[in-house]
PDB file of C-alpha atoms in Angstrom:
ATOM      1  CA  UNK A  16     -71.241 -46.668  25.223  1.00  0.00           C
ATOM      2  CA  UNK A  17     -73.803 -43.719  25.532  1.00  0.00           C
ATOM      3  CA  UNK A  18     -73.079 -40.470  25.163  1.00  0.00           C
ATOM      4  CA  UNK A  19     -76.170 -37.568  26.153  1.00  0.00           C
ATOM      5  CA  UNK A  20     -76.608 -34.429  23.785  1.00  0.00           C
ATOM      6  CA  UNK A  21     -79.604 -31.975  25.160  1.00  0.00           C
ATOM      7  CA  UNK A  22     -80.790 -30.142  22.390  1.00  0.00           C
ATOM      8  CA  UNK A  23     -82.212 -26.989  22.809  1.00  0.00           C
ATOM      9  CA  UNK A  24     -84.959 -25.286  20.640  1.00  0.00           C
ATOM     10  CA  UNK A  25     -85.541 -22.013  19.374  1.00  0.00           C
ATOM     11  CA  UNK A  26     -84.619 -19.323  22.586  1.00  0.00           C
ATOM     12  CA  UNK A  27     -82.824 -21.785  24.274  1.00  0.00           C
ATOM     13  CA  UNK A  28     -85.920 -23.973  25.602  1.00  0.00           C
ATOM     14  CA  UNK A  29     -85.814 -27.643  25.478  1.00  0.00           C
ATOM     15  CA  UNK A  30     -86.556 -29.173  23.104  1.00  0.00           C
ATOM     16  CA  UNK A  31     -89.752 -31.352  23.984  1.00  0.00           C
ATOM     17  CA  UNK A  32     -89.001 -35.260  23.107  1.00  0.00           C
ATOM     18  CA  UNK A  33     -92.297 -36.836  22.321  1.00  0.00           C
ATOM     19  CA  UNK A  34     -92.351 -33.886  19.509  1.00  0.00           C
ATOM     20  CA  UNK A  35     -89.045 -34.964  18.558  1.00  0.00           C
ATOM     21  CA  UNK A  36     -89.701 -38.659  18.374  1.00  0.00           C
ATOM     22  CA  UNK A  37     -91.269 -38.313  14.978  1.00  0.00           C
ATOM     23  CA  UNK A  38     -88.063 -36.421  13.385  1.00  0.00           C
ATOM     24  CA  UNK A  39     -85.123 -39.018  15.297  1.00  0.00           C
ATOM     25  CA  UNK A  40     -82.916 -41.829  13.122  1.00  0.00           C
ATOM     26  CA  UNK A  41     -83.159 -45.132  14.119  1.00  0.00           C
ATOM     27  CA  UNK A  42     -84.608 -47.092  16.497  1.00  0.00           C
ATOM     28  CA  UNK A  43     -86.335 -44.638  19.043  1.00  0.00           C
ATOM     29  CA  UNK A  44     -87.748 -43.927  22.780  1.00  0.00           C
ATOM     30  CA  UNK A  45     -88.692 -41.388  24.796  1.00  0.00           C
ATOM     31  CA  UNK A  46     -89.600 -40.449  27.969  1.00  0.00           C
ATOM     32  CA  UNK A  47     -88.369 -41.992  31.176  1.00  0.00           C
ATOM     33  CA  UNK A  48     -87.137 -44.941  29.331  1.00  0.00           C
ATOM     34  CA  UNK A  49     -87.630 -47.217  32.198  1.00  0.00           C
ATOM     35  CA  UNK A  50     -85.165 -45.310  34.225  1.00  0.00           C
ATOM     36  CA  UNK A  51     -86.212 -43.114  36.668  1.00  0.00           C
ATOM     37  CA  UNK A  52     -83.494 -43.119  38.591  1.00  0.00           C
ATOM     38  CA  UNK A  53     -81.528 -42.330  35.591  1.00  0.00           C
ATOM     39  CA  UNK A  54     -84.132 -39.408  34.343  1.00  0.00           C
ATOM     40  CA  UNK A  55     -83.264 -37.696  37.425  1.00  0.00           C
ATOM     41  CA  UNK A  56     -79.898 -37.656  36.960  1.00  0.00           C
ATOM     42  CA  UNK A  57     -79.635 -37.005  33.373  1.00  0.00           C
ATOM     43  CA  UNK A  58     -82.300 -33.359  33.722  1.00  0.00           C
ATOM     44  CA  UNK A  59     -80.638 -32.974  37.639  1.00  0.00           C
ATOM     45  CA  UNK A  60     -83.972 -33.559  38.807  1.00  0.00           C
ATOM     46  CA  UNK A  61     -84.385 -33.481  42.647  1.00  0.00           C
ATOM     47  CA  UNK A  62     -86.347 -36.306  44.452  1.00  0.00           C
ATOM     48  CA  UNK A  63     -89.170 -33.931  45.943  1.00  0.00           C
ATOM     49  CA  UNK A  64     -89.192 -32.756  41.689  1.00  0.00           C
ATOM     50  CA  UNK A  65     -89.570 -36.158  41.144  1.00  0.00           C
ATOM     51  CA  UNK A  66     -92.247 -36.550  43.330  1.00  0.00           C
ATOM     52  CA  UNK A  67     -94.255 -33.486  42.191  1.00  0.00           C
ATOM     53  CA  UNK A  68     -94.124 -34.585  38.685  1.00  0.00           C
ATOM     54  CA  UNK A  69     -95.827 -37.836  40.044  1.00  0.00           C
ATOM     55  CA  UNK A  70     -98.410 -36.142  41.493  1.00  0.00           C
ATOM     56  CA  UNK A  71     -99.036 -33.963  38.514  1.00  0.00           C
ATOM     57  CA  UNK A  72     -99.910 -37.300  36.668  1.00  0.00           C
ATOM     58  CA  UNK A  73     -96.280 -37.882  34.805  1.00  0.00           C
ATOM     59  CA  UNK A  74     -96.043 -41.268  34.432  1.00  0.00           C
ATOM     60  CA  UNK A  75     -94.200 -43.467  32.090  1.00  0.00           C
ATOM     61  CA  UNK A  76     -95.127 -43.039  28.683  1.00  0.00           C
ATOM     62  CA  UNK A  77     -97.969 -40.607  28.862  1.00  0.00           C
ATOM     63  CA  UNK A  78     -96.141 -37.889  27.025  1.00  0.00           C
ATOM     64  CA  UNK A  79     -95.918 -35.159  29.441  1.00  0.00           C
ATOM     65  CA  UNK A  80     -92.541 -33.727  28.190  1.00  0.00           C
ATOM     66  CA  UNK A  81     -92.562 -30.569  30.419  1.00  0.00           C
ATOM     67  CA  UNK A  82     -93.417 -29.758  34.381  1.00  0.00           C
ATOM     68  CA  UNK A  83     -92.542 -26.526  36.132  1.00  0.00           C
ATOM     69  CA  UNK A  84     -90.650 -25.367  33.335  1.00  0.00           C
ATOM     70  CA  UNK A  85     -88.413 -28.771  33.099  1.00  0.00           C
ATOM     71  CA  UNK A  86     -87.862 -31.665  30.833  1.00  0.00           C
ATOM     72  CA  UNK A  87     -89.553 -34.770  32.209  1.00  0.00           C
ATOM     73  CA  UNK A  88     -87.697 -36.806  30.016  1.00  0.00           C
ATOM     74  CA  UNK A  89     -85.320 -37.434  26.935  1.00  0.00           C
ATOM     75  CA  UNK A  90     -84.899 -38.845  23.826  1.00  0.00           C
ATOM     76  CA  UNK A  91     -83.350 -42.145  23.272  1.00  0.00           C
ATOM     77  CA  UNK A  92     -81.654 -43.234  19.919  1.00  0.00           C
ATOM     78  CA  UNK A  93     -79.830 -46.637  20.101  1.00  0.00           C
ATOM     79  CA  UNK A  94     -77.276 -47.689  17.446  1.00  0.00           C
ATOM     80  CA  UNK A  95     -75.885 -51.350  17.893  1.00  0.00           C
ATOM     81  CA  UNK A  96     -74.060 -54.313  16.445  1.00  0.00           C
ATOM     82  CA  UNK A  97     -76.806 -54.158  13.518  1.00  0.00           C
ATOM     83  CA  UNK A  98     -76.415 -50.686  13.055  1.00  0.00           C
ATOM     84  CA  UNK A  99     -75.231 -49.214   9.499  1.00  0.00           C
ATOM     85  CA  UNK A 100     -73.038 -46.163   8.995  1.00  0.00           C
ATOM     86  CA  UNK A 101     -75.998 -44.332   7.514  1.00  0.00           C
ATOM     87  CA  UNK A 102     -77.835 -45.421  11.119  1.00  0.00           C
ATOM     88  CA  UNK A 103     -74.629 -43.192  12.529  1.00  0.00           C
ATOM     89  CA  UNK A 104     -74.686 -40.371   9.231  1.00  0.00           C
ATOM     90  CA  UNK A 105     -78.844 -40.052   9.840  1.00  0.00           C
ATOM     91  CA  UNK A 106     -78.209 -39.450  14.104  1.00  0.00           C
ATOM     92  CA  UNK A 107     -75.735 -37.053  12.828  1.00  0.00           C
ATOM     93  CA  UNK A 108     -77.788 -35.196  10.646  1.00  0.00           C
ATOM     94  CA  UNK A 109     -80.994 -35.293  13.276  1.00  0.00           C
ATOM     95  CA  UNK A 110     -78.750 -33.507  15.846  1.00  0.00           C
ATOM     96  CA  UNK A 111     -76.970 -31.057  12.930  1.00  0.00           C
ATOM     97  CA  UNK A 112     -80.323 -29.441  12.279  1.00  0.00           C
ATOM     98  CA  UNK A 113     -80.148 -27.961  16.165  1.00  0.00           C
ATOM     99  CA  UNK A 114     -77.031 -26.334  15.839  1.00  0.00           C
ATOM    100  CA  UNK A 115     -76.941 -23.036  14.605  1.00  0.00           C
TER     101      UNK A 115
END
């Protein structure tokens, strides 16, 4: 199961994943993930936004977080069959400090 939180920053903007990557529990991506397909469902991105952010160089992992004022990508945390309850208590926390 997945579930998808966006997180905002300060004033509402988004909050930028590669920054986040450093903060996040567990084990970690960011970016398009692989999935661009997905990506562009996930931020509602439109296929001719898709295809500008291609030609403005995004590409996967190069850490361009932002294009025309929208997310490029997310931030994945995975928690699986190895996974400890302070795994779950530490994604808790990350996503706690966003709230207000």
């Amino acid at each position: 199961m997945r579930a998808f939180i966006r997180i905002q920053g300060p004033k509402g903007r988004p909050l930028h994943p590669t920054s986040a990557l450093v903060a996040a529990p567990g084990s970690r991506r960011t970016g398009g993930v692989c999935n661009p397909g997905g990506i562009a469902l996930y931020l509602d991105l439109s296929p001719k936004e898709m295809r500008e952010n291609y030609a403005e160089g995004l590409r996967c992992g190069n850490g361009i977080d932002l294009l025309n004022e929208k997310l490029t990508g997310i931030i994945l945390v995975s928690l699986g069959a190895m996974s400890h309850m302070k795994d779950v208590d530490a994604c808790v926390s990350f996503v706690a400090k966003f709230i207000d």
